[in-house]
PDB file of C-alpha atoms and ligand atoms in Angstrom:
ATOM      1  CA  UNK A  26      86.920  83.686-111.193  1.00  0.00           C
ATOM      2  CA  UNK A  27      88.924  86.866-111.059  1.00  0.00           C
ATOM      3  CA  UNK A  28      91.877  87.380-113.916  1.00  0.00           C
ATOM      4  CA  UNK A  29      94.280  90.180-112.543  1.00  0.00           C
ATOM      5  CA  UNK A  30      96.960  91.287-114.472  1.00  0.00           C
ATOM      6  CA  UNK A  31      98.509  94.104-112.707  1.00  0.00           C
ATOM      7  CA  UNK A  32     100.306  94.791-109.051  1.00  0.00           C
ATOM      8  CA  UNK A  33      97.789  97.287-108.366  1.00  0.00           C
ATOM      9  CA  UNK A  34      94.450  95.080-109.000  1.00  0.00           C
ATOM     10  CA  UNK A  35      96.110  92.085-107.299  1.00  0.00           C
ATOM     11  CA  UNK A  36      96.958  94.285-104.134  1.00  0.00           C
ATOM     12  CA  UNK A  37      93.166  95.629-104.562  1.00  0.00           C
ATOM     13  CA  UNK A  38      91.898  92.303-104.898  1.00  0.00           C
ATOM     14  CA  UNK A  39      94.281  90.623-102.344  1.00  0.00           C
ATOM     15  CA  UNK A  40      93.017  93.576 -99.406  1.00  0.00           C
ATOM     16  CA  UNK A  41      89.104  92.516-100.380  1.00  0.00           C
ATOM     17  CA  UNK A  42      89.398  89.684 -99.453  1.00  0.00           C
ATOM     18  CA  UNK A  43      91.373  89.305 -96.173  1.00  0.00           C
ATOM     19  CA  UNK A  44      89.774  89.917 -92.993  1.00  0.00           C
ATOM     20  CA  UNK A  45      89.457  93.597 -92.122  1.00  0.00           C
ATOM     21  CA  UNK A  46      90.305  94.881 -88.748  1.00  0.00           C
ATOM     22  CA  UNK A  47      88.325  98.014 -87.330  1.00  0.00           C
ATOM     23  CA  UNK A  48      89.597  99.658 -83.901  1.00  0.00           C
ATOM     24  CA  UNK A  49      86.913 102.385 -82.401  1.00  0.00           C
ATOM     25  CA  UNK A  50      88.797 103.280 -79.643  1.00  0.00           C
ATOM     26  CA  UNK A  51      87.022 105.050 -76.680  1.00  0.00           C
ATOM     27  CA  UNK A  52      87.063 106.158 -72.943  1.00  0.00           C
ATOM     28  CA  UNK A  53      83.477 104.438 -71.957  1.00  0.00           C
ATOM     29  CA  UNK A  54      81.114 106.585 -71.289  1.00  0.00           C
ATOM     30  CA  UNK A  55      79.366 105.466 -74.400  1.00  0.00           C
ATOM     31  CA  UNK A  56      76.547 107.463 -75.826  1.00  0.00           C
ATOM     32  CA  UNK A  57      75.172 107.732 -79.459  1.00  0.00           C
ATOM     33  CA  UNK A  58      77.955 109.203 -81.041  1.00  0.00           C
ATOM     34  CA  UNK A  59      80.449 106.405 -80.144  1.00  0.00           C
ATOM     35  CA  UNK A  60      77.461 103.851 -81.215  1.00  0.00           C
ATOM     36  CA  UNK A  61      77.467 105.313 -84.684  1.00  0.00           C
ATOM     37  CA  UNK A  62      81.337 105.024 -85.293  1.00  0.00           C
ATOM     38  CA  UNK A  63      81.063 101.509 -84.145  1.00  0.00           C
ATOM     39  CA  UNK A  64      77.935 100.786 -86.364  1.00  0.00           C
ATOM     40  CA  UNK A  65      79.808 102.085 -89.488  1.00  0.00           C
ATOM     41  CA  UNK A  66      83.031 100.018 -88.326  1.00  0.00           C
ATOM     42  CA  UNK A  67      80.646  97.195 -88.797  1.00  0.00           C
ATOM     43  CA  UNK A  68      79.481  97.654 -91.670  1.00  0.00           C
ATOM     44  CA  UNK A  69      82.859  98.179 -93.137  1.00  0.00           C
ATOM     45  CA  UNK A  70      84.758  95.306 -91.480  1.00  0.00           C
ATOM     46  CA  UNK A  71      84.689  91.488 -90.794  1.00  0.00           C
ATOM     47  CA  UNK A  72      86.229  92.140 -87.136  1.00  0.00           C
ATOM     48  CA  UNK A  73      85.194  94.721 -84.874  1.00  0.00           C
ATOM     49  CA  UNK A  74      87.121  96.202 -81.680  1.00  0.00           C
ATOM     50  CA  UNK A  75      85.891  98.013 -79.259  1.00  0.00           C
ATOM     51  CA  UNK A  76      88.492  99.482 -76.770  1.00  0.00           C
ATOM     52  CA  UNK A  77      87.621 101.172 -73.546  1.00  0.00           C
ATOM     53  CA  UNK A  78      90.153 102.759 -71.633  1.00  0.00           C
ATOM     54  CA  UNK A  79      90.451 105.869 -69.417  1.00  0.00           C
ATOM     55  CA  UNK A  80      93.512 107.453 -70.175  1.00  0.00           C
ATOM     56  CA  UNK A  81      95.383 109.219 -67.532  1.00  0.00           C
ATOM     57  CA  UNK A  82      97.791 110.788 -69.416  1.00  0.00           C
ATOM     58  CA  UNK A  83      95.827 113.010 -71.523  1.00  0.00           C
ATOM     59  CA  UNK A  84      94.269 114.601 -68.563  1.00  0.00           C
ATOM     60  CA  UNK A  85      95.709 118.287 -68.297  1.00  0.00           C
ATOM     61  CA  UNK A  86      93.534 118.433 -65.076  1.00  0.00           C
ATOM     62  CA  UNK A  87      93.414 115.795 -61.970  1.00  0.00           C
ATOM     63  CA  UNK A  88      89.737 116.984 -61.084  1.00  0.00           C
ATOM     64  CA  UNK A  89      88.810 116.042 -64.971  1.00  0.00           C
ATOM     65  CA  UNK A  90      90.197 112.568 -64.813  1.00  0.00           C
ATOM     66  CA  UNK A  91      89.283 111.584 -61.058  1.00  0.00           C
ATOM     67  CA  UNK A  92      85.480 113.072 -62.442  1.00  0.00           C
ATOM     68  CA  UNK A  93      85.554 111.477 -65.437  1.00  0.00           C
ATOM     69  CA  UNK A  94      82.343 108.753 -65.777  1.00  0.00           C
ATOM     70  CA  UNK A  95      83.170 105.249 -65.273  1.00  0.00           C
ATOM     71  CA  UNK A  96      79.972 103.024 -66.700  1.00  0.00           C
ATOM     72  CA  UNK A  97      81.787  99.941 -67.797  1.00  0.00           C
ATOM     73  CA  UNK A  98      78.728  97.278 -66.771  1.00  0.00           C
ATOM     74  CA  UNK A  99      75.685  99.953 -68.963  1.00  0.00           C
ATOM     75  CA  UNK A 100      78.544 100.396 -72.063  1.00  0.00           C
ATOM     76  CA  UNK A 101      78.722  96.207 -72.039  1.00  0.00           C
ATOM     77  CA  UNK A 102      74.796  96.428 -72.220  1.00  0.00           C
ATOM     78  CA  UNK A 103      74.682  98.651 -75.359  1.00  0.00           C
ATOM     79  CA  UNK A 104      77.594  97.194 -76.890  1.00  0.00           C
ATOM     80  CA  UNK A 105      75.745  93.563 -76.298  1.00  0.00           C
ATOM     81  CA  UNK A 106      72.391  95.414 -77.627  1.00  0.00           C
ATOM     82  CA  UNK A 107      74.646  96.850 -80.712  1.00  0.00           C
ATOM     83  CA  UNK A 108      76.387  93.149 -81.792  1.00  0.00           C
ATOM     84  CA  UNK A 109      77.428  89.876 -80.478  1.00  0.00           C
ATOM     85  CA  UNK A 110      80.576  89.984 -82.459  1.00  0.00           C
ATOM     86  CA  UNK A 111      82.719  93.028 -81.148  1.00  0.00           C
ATOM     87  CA  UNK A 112      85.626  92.460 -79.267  1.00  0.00           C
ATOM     88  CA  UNK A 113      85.559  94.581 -76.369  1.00  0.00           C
ATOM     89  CA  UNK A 114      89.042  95.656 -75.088  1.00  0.00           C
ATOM     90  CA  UNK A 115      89.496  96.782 -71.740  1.00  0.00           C
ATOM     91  CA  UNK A 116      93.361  96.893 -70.956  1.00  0.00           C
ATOM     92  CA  UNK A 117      94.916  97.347 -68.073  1.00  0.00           C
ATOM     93  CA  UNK A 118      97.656 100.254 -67.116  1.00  0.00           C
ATOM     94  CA  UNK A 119     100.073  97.851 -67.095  1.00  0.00           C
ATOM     95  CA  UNK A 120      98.966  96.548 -70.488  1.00  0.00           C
ATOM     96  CA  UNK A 121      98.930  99.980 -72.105  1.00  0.00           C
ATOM     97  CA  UNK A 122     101.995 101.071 -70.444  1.00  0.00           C
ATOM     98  CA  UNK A 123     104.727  98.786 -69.462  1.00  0.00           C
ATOM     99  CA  UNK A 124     106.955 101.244 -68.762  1.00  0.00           C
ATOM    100  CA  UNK A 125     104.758 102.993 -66.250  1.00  0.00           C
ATOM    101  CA  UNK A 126     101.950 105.665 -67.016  1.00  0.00           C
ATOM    102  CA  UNK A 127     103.911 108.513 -68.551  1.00  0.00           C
ATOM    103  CA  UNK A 128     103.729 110.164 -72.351  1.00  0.00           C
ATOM    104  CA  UNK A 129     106.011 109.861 -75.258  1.00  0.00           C
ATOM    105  CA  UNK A 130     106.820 113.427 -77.128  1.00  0.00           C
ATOM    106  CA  UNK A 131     105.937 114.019 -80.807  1.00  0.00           C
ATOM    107  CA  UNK A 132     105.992 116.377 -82.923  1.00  0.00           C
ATOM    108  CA  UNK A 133     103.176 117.553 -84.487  1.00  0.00           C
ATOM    109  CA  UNK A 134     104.110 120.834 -84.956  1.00  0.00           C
ATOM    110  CA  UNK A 135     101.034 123.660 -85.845  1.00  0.00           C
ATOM    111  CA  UNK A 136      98.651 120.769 -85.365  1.00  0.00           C
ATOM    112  CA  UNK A 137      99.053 120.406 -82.030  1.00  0.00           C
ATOM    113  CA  UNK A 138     100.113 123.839 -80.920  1.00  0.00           C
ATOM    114  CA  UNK A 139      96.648 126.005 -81.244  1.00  0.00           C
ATOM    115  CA  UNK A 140      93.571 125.504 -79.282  1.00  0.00           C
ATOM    116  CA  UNK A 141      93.204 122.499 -77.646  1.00  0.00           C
ATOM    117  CA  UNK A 142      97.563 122.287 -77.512  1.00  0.00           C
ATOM    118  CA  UNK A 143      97.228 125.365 -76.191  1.00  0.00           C
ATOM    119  CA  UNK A 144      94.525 125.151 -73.488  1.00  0.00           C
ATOM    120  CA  UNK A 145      95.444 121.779 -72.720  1.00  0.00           C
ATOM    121  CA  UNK A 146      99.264 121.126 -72.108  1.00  0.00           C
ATOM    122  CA  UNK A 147     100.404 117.774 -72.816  1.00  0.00           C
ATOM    123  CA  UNK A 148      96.960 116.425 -73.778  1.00  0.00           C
ATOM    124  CA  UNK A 149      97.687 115.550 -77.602  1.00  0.00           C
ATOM    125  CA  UNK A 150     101.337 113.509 -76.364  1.00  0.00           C
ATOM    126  CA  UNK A 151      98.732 111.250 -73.938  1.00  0.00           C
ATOM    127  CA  UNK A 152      96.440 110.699 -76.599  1.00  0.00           C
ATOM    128  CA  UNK A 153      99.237 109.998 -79.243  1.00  0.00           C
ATOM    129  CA  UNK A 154     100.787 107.686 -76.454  1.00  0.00           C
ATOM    130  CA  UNK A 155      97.865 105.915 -76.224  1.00  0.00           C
ATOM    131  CA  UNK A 156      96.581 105.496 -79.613  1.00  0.00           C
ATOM    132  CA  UNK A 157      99.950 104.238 -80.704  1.00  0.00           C
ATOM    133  CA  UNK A 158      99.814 101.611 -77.895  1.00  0.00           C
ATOM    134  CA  UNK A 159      96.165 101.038 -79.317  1.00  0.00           C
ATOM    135  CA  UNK A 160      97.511 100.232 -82.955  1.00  0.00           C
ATOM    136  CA  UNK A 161     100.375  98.685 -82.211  1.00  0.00           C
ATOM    137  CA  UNK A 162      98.471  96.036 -79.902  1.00  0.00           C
ATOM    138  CA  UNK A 163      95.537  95.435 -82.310  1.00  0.00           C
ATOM    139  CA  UNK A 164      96.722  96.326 -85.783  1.00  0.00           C
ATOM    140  CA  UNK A 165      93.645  97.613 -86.760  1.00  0.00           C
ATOM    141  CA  UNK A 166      93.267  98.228 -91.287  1.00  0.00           C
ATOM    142  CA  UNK A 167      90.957 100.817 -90.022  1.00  0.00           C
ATOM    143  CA  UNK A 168      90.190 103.560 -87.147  1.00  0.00           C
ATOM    144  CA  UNK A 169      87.285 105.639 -86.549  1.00  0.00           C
ATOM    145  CA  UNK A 170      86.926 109.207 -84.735  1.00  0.00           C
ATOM    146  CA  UNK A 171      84.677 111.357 -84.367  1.00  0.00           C
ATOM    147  CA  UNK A 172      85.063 114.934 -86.011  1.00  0.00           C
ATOM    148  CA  UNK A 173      84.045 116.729 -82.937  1.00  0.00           C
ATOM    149  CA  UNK A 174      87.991 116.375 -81.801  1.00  0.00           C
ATOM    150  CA  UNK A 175      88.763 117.205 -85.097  1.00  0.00           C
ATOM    151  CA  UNK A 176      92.086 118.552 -84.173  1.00  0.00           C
ATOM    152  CA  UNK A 177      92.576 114.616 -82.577  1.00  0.00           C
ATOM    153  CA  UNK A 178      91.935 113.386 -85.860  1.00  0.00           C
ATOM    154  CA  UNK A 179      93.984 115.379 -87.518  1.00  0.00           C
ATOM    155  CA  UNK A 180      96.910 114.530 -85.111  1.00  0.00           C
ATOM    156  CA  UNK A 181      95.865 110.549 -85.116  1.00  0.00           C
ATOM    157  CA  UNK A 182      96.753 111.049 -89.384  1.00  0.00           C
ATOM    158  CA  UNK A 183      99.623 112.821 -88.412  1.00  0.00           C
ATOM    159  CA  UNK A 184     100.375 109.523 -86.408  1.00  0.00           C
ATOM    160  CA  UNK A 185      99.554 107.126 -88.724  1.00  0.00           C
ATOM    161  CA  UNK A 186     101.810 108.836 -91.095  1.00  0.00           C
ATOM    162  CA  UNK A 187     104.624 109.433 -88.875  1.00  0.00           C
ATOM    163  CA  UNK A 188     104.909 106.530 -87.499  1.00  0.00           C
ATOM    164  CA  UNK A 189     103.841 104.612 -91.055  1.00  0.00           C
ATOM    165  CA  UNK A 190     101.436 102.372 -89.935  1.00  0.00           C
ATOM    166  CA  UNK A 191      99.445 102.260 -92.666  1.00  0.00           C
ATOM    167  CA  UNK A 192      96.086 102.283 -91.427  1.00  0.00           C
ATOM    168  CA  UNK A 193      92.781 103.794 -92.959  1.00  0.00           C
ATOM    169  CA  UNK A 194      91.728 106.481 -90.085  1.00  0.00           C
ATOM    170  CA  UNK A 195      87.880 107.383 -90.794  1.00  0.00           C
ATOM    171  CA  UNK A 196      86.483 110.152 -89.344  1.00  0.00           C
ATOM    172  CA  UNK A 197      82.943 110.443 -88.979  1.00  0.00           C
ATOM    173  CA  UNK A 198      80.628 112.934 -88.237  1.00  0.00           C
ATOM    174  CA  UNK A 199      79.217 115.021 -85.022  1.00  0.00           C
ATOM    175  CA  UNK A 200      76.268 113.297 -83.525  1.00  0.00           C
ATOM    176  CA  UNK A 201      74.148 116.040 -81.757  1.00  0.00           C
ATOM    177  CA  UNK A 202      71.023 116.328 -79.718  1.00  0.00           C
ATOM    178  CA  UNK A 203      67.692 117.600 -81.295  1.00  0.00           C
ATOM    179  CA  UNK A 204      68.715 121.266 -80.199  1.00  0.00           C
ATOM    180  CA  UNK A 205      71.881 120.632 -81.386  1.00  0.00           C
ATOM    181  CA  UNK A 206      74.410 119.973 -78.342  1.00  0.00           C
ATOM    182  CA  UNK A 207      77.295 117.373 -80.177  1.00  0.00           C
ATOM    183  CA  UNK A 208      77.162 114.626 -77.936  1.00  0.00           C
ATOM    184  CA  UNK A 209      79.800 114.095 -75.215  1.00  0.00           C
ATOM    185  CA  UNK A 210      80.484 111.762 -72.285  1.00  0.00           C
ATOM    186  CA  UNK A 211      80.977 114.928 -70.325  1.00  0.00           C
ATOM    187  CA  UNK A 212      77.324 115.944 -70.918  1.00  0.00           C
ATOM    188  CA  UNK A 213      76.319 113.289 -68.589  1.00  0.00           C
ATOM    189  CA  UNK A 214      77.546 115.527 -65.721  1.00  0.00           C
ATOM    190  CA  UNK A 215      75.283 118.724 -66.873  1.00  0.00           C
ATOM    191  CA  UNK A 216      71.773 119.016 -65.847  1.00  0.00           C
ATOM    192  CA  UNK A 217      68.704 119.608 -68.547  1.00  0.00           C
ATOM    193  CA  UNK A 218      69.048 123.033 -67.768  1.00  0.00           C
ATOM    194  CA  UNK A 219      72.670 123.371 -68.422  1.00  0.00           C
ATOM    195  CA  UNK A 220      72.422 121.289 -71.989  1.00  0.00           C
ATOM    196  CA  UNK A 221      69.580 122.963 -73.146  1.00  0.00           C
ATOM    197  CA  UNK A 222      71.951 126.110 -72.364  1.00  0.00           C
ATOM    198  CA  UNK A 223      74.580 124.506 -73.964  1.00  0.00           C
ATOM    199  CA  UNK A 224      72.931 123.858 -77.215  1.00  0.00           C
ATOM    200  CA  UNK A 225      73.222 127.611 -78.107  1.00  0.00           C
ATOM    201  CA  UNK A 226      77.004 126.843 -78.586  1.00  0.00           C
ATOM    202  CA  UNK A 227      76.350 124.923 -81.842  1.00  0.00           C
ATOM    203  CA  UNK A 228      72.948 127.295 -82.458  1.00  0.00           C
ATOM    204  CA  UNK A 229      75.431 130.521 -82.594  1.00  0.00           C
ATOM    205  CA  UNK A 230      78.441 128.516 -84.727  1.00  0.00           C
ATOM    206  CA  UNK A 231      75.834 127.836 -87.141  1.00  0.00           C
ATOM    207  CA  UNK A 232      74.613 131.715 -87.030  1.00  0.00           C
ATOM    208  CA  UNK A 233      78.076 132.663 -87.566  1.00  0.00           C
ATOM    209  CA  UNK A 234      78.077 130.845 -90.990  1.00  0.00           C
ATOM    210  CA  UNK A 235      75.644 133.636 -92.611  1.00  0.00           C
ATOM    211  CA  UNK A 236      78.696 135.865 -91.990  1.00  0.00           C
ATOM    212  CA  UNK A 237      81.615 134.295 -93.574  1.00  0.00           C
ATOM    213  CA  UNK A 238      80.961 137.109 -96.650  1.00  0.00           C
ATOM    214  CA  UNK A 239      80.169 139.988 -94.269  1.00  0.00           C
ATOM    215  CA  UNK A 240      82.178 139.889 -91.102  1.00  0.00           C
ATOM    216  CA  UNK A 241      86.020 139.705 -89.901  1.00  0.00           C
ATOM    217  CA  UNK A 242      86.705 137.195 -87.595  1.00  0.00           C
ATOM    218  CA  UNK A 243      87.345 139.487 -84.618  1.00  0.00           C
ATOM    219  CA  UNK A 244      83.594 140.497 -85.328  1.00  0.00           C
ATOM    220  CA  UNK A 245      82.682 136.761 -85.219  1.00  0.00           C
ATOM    221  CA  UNK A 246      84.427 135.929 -82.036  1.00  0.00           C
ATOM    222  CA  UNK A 247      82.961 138.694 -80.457  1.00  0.00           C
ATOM    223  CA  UNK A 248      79.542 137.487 -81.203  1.00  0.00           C
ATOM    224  CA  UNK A 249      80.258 134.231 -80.081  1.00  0.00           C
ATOM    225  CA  UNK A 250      81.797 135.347 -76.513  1.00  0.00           C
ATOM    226  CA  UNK A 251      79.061 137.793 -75.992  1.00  0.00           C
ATOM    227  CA  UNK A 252      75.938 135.592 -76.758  1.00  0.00           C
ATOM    228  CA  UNK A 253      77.388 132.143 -74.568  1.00  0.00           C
ATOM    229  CA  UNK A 254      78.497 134.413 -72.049  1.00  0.00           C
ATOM    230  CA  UNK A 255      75.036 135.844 -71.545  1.00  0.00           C
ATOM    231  CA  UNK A 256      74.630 132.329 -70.366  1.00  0.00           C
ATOM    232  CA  UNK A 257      74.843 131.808 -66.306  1.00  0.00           C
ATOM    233  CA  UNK A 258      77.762 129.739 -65.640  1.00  0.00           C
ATOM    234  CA  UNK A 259      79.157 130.185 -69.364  1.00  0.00           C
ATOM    235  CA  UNK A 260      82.482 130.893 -69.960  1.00  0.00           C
ATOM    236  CA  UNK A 261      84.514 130.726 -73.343  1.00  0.00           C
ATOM    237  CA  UNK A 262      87.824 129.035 -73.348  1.00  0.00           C
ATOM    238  CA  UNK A 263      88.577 130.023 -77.347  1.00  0.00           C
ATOM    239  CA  UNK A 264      87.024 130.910 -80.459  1.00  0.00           C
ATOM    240  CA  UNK A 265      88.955 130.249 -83.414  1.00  0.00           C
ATOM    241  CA  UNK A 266      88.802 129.315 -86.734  1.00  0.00           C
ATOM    242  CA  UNK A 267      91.325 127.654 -88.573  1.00  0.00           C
ATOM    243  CA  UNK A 268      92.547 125.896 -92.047  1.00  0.00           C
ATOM    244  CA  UNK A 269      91.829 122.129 -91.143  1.00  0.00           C
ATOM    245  CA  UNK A 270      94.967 121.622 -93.084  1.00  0.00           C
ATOM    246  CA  UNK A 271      97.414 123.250 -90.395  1.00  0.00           C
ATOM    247  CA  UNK A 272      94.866 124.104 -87.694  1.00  0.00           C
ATOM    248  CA  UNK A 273      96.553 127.732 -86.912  1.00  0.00           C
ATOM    249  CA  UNK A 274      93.829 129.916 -85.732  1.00  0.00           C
ATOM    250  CA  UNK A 275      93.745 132.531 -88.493  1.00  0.00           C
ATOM    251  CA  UNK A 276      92.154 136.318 -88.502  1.00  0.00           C
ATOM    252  CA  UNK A 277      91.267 136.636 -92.280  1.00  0.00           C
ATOM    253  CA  UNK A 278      90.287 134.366 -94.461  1.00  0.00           C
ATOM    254  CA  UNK A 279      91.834 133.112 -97.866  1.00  0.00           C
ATOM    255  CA  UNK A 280      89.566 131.686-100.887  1.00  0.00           C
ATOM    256  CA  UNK A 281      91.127 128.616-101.564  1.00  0.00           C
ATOM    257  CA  UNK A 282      91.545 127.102 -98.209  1.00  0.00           C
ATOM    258  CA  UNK A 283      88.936 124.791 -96.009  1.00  0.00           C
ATOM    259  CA  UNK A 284      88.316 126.457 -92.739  1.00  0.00           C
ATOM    260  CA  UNK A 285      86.231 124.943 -89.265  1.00  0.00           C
ATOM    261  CA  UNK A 286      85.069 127.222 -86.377  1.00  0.00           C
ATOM    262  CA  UNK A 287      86.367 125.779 -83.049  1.00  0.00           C
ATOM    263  CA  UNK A 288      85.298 126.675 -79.923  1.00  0.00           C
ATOM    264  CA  UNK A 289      86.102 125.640 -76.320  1.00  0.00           C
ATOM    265  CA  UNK A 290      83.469 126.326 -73.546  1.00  0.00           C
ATOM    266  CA  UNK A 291      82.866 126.126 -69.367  1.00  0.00           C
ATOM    267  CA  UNK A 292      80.051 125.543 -68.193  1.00  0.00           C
ATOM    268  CA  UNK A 293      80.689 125.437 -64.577  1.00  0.00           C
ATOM    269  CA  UNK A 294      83.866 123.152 -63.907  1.00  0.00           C
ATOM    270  CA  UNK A 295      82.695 121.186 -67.617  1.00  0.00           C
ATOM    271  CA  UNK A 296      84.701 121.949 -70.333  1.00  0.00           C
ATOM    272  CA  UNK A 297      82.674 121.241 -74.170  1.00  0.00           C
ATOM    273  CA  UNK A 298      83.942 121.541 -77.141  1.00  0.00           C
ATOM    274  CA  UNK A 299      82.350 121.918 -80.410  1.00  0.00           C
ATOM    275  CA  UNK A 300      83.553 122.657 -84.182  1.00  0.00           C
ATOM    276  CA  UNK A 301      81.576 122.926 -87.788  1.00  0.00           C
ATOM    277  CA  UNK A 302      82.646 123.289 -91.244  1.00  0.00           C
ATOM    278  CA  UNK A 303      82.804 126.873 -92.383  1.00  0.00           C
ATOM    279  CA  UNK A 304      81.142 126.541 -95.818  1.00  0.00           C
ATOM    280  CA  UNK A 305      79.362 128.934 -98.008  1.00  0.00           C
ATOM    281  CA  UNK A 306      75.705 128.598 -98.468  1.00  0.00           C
TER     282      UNK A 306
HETATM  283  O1  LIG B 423      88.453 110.545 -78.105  1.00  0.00           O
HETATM  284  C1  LIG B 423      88.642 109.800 -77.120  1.00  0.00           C
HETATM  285  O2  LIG B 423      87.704 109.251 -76.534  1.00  0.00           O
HETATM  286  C2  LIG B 423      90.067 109.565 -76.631  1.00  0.00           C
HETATM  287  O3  LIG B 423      90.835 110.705 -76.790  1.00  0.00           O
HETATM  288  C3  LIG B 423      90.741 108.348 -77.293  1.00  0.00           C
HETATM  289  C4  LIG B 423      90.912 108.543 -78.792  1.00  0.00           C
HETATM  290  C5  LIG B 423      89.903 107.099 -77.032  1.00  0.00           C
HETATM  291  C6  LIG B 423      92.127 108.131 -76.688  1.00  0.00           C
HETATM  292  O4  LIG B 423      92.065 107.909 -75.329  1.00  0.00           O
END
């Protein structure tokens, strides 16, 4: 028997016990990474859901969508492998967008300006669009994202705060191959050569750490163009780093504030991105 005397504990109390909702939403493609979101939404919810949807409007670029990998029947099979209890979502256009497939336009200002607003026009209204057609349509008490779209997650708590809805968002962290490469349903398109290559992305953001005391930032972007563009095929899209509070690419660094290197990177017509915590050792 509980005794609960005040709003708070009863609320507390009240949220324990009812059925908890968790939403992992995702594009298919499934790999490791989205299996560990899902695997924590399980162990922190009664109800699991599982969306997979390919959304068209947060493709800047035709090619990227009409490439994009479609593996619907193998996701089932790891889902099924993962737990017999998720609820696998697969709307429709229609369902997701009754009013045909076009985004809405928020406001997000600095968030969604920088980096992948800039390189990618229109991108953060599609996912926005979607996600709020997500939450709206299952309610979810919690969400989970992974940190390596950080600057998503930051715009899906803009969102959720925006829009009040209330829900937990969780974000969880990169999952990465032995040599490092963060995992990516776009990394199914490179060959062993090309990820092997494309582990020195995270090898050189993790070099640049060491320099945080010693080096400007100019200093540390060059380093980072010149060693993954030593790489056949490599080309960087950005270096920054940024506050994760406001996400504007900055060129000096104050004491107080948390900061994340971002980078954006070709290799060949494959665009990866990748982004770690800027901490001192
Ligand atoms: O991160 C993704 O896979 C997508 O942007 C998301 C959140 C599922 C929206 O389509």
């Amino acid at each position: 028997m509980q005794i609960i005397k005040t709003a708070e504990a009863l609320l507390t109390a009240l949220a324990q016990r009812k059925a908890s909702v968790g939403l992992v939403p995702t594009m298919g493609a499934l790999h490791q990474g989205h299996l560990s979101l899902i695997k924590r939404a399980i162990s922190e919810n009664t109800t699991v859901v599982v969306s997979i949807y390919i959304n068209p409007t947060q493709f800047d670029r035709k090619e990227d969508l009409t490439k994009y990998p479609r593996t619907l029947a193998s996701d089932l099979v790891l889902l099924e492998s993962l737990s017999k209890d998720l609820i696998i979502y697969t709307p429709s256009d229609e369902t997701l967008y009754p009013q045909g497939i076009v985004s809405k336009n928020y406001d997000f200002g600095s968030l969604a300006t920088h980096m992948e607003g800039a390189s990618r026009p229109g991108h953060f209204n599609g996912v926005a669009t979607v996600v709020e057609a997500l939450f709206t349509r299952v309610k979810p008490h919690k969400a989970y994202f992974g940190e390596k779209d950080f600057q998503q997650l930051q715009i899906i708590n803009a969102l959720n705060l925006q829009l009040n809805m209330g829900i937990e968002i969780i974000g969880c962290p990169i999952e990465r191959t032995a040599e490092g490469l963060a995992l990516s349903s776009r990394n199914t398109v490179l060959s062993e050569e090309q990820k092997k290559k494309a582990a020195q992305i995270y090898q050189t953001l993790c070099l640049l750490i060491d320099t945080i005391d010693t080096w400007s930032v100019n200093q540390m972007e060059h380093f980072f163009k010149t060693k993954i563009e030593a790489l056949a095929g490599f080309k960087v899209d950005y270096f920054a780093v940024a506050a994760v509070t406001d996400l504007v690419p900055v060129k000096t660094l104050e004491p107080d504030l948390n900061y994340r290197l971002f980078a954006a990177v070709f290799v060949g017509n494959i665009r990866l991105i990748d982004t770690l915590e800027l901490v001192r050792k």
